[in-house]
CSV table of C-alpha atoms in Angstrom, one decimal:
chain,number,residue,atom,x,y,z
A,1,MET,CA,-91.5,-25.6,-29.7
A,2,ASP,CA,-90.3,-28.7,-27.1
A,3,LEU,CA,-93.9,-29.0,-25.2
A,4,GLU,CA,-92.0,-31.2,-22.5
A,5,LYS,CA,-89.8,-28.8,-21.3
A,6,ALA,CA,-92.3,-25.6,-21.4
A,7,GLU,CA,-94.7,-27.5,-19.3
A,8,GLN,CA,-92.2,-28.5,-17.0
A,9,ALA,CA,-90.9,-24.6,-17.3
A,10,VAL,CA,-94.7,-24.0,-15.9
A,11,TYR,CA,-94.8,-26.8,-13.3
A,12,GLN,CA,-91.9,-25.1,-12.2
A,13,LEU,CA,-92.6,-21.8,-12.4
A,14,LEU,CA,-95.7,-23.2,-10.2
A,15,GLU,CA,-94.1,-24.4,-7.5
A,16,ALA,CA,-91.3,-21.8,-7.1
A,17,LEU,CA,-93.8,-19.6,-6.6
A,18,GLY,CA,-95.3,-21.7,-3.4
A,19,GLU,CA,-98.4,-23.5,-5.4
A,20,ASN,CA,-99.0,-26.9,-5.5
A,21,PRO,CA,-99.5,-27.9,-9.3
A,22,GLU,CA,-100.8,-31.3,-8.2
A,23,ARG,CA,-103.8,-29.6,-6.6
A,24,GLU,CA,-106.9,-30.4,-8.7
A,25,GLY,CA,-107.3,-26.8,-10.2
A,26,LEU,CA,-103.4,-25.9,-11.3
A,27,LYS,CA,-103.0,-30.2,-12.6
A,28,GLU,CA,-103.4,-29.3,-16.6
A,29,THR,CA,-102.3,-25.6,-16.1
A,30,PRO,CA,-98.8,-26.5,-17.7
A,31,ALA,CA,-100.3,-27.8,-20.5
A,32,ARG,CA,-103.3,-25.3,-20.9
A,33,VAL,CA,-100.2,-22.2,-21.4
A,34,VAL,CA,-98.1,-24.1,-22.8
A,35,ARG,CA,-101.3,-24.2,-25.7
A,36,MET,CA,-101.6,-20.6,-24.9
A,37,TYR,CA,-98.3,-20.1,-26.0
A,38,GLN,CA,-98.2,-22.0,-29.1
A,39,GLU,CA,-101.2,-19.9,-30.4
A,40,MET,CA,-100.3,-16.8,-29.2
A,41,TRP,CA,-96.7,-17.3,-30.8
A,42,GLN,CA,-97.5,-18.9,-34.2
A,43,GLY,CA,-95.9,-16.0,-35.8
A,44,LEU,CA,-92.6,-16.8,-34.3
A,45,HIS,CA,-91.1,-17.9,-37.5
A,46,LYS,CA,-92.7,-16.7,-40.1
A,47,ASP,CA,-91.7,-13.3,-41.7
A,48,PRO,CA,-94.6,-10.8,-42.3
A,49,LYS,CA,-93.6,-10.0,-46.2
A,50,ASP,CA,-94.4,-13.9,-47.3
A,51,GLU,CA,-98.3,-12.8,-46.4
A,52,PHE,CA,-98.4,-11.2,-49.1
A,53,THR,CA,-99.5,-14.0,-52.0
A,54,ALA,CA,-101.8,-12.3,-53.8
A,55,VAL,CA,-100.7,-8.9,-55.8
A,56,PHE,CA,-102.8,-7.3,-58.9
A,57,ASN,CA,-101.7,-5.1,-61.0
A,58,GLU,CA,-105.7,-3.2,-60.4
A,59,GLY,CA,-105.0,0.1,-58.4
A,60,ASN,CA,-105.7,3.2,-59.4
A,61,GLY,CA,-102.7,4.6,-58.4
A,62,GLU,CA,-104.0,6.3,-54.9
A,63,ALA,CA,-103.6,5.4,-51.3
A,64,VAL,CA,-104.9,2.0,-50.2
A,65,ILE,CA,-105.7,2.4,-46.6
A,66,VAL,CA,-107.0,-0.1,-44.0
A,67,ARG,CA,-107.7,0.8,-40.5
A,68,ASP,CA,-108.7,-0.5,-37.2
A,69,ILE,CA,-107.2,-3.6,-37.7
A,70,PRO,CA,-107.2,-5.0,-34.0
A,71,PHE,CA,-104.1,-7.2,-33.0
A,72,TYR,CA,-103.1,-8.8,-29.4
A,73,SER,CA,-99.6,-9.3,-28.8
A,74,MET,CA,-97.5,-10.2,-25.7
A,75,CYS,CA,-94.9,-8.0,-23.9
A,76,GLU,CA,-91.3,-9.4,-24.5
A,77,HIS,CA,-90.1,-7.4,-21.0
A,78,HIS,CA,-92.8,-9.0,-19.0
A,79,LEU,CA,-94.9,-11.5,-20.5
A,80,VAL,CA,-98.1,-9.6,-20.8
A,81,PRO,CA,-100.2,-8.9,-23.2
A,82,PHE,CA,-100.7,-5.4,-25.3
A,83,TYR,CA,-103.4,-5.0,-27.8
A,84,GLY,CA,-105.0,-2.4,-29.7
A,85,LYS,CA,-105.2,-1.2,-33.8
A,86,ALA,CA,-102.9,-0.7,-36.5
A,87,HIS,CA,-103.9,1.1,-39.4
A,88,ILE,CA,-102.2,0.9,-42.5
A,89,ALA,CA,-101.5,3.1,-45.9
A,90,TYR,CA,-99.4,2.4,-48.6
A,91,LEU,CA,-99.4,4.4,-52.2
A,92,PRO,CA,-99.0,1.7,-55.0
A,93,ASN,CA,-95.7,1.2,-56.8
A,94,THR,CA,-96.2,2.6,-60.1
A,95,ASP,CA,-97.0,-0.4,-62.1
A,96,ARG,CA,-99.7,0.4,-59.9
A,97,GLN,CA,-99.7,-2.9,-57.9
A,98,VAL,CA,-102.3,-3.8,-54.7
A,99,THR,CA,-102.7,-6.6,-52.7
A,100,GLY,CA,-105.6,-8.3,-51.4
A,101,LEU,CA,-106.8,-6.2,-48.7
A,102,SER,CA,-107.1,-9.3,-46.1
A,103,LYS,CA,-103.2,-9.7,-46.5
A,104,LEU,CA,-102.4,-6.3,-44.5
A,105,ALA,CA,-104.4,-7.9,-41.4
A,106,ARG,CA,-102.5,-10.9,-42.3
A,107,CYS,CA,-99.3,-9.3,-41.8
A,108,VAL,CA,-100.1,-7.7,-38.4
A,109,GLU,CA,-101.2,-10.8,-37.2
A,110,THR,CA,-97.6,-12.4,-38.0
A,111,ALA,CA,-96.1,-9.7,-36.7
A,112,SER,CA,-98.0,-9.6,-33.4
A,113,LYS,CA,-97.8,-13.3,-32.9
A,114,ARG,CA,-94.1,-13.9,-31.0
A,115,PRO,CA,-92.7,-11.9,-27.9
A,116,GLN,CA,-92.7,-8.3,-29.1
A,117,VAL,CA,-92.1,-4.3,-28.2
A,118,GLN,CA,-94.7,-2.2,-30.2
A,119,GLU,CA,-92.0,-0.4,-31.8
A,120,ARG,CA,-90.6,-3.5,-33.4
A,121,LEU,CA,-94.2,-4.3,-34.2
A,122,THR,CA,-94.9,-1.3,-35.9
A,123,ALA,CA,-91.6,-1.3,-37.8
A,124,GLU,CA,-91.9,-4.8,-38.7
A,125,ILE,CA,-95.6,-4.2,-40.6
A,126,ALA,CA,-94.2,-1.6,-42.6
A,127,ASP,CA,-91.3,-3.4,-43.8
A,128,GLY,CA,-92.9,-6.4,-44.9
A,129,ILE,CA,-95.3,-4.1,-46.6
A,130,GLU,CA,-92.2,-2.7,-48.2
A,131,GLN,CA,-90.3,-5.8,-49.0
A,132,ALA,CA,-93.2,-7.9,-50.4
A,133,LEU,CA,-95.3,-4.8,-52.6
A,134,LYS,CA,-92.6,-1.7,-53.6
A,135,PRO,CA,-95.3,0.6,-53.1
A,136,GLN,CA,-94.4,4.2,-53.2
A,137,GLY,CA,-94.7,4.4,-49.6
A,138,VAL,CA,-95.9,3.0,-46.6
A,139,TYR,CA,-97.9,4.3,-43.6
A,140,VAL,CA,-97.9,2.5,-40.0
A,141,PHE,CA,-99.8,3.5,-37.1
A,142,VAL,CA,-100.3,1.5,-34.3
A,143,GLU,CA,-102.4,2.3,-30.9
A,144,ALA,CA,-102.3,0.0,-28.5
A,145,GLU,CA,-102.9,-0.9,-24.3
A,146,HIS,CA,-99.9,-2.6,-23.0
A,147,MET,CA,-100.9,-4.3,-19.7
A,148,CYS,CA,-97.6,-4.5,-18.3
A,149,MET,CA,-98.6,-0.2,-17.5
A,150,THR,CA,-102.3,-1.1,-16.8
A,151,MET,CA,-102.1,-4.3,-14.2
A,152,ARG,CA,-98.5,-3.9,-12.8
A,153,GLY,CA,-96.0,-1.1,-12.3
A,154,ILE,CA,-97.6,2.3,-12.7
A,155,LYS,CA,-100.9,0.8,-13.1
A,156,LYS,CA,-102.3,3.4,-15.1
A,157,PRO,CA,-105.8,1.7,-17.6
A,158,GLY,CA,-106.7,3.2,-20.3
A,159,SER,CA,-103.9,4.6,-21.2
A,160,LYS,CA,-102.6,4.2,-24.9
A,161,THR,CA,-99.4,4.2,-26.5
A,162,ILE,CA,-99.1,5.3,-30.4
A,163,THR,CA,-95.7,4.4,-32.8
A,164,THR,CA,-95.5,5.2,-36.6
A,165,ALA,CA,-93.7,4.0,-39.3
A,166,SER,CA,-92.9,5.5,-42.6
A,167,ARG,CA,-91.5,4.6,-45.4
A,168,GLY,CA,-90.5,6.0,-49.1
A,169,CYS,CA,-92.6,9.3,-50.1
A,170,TYR,CA,-94.6,9.0,-46.8
A,171,GLN,CA,-91.3,9.3,-44.9
A,172,LYS,CA,-89.8,12.3,-47.2
A,173,ASP,CA,-93.4,14.5,-47.4
A,174,ALA,CA,-94.8,15.5,-44.8
A,175,LEU,CA,-97.9,17.4,-46.4
A,176,LEU,CA,-98.5,13.1,-47.7
A,177,ARG,CA,-98.2,12.3,-44.1
A,178,GLN,CA,-100.9,14.7,-42.8
A,179,GLU,CA,-103.2,13.7,-45.8
A,180,LEU,CA,-102.6,10.4,-44.6
A,181,LEU,CA,-103.6,11.1,-40.7
A,182,THR,CA,-106.9,13.4,-41.7
A,183,LEU,CA,-107.9,10.6,-43.8
A,184,LEU,CA,-107.4,8.0,-41.4
A,185,LYS,CA,-108.8,11.1,-39.3
A,186,LEU,CA,-106.2,10.5,-36.6
A,187,GLY,CA,-104.8,13.7,-36.9
């Protein structure tokens, strides 16, 4: 990231909005904003599949489900946050390979830490798991509240957007999907 250029851009935005970037309360704002974006976009040049550094032949061949993984992301259309929870399920491959549970949360974290739309976020999580683990199936359910809908525009706080992505057997078999939704208590 070009820190100097980014700070200048924030400074100029404050000026364009009619603010005085040199007043006491705003003097350090450009640097603070840039540090915030560095943190919020730390997944920008990372691939979610690279988070799966631990794979074990320990599984029992049954579904692995992790639910309620919190995330925060940034709407690429308005540059305001959206946040929520991701729920992930995968059916290990025939070699019964599983990953460390924290790796699933890391995949969500990497995919969410960039300018994003929820639909792509959901697909990137599913694709990362599919590419890294080669499971028989992957199902990702993401629910989020978008500040671009709650603090501006239509102004409907509390509304949730739900997106799903299914791969492999969960894409092909509606009964397996319904079983997962029941296990997740989402459907």
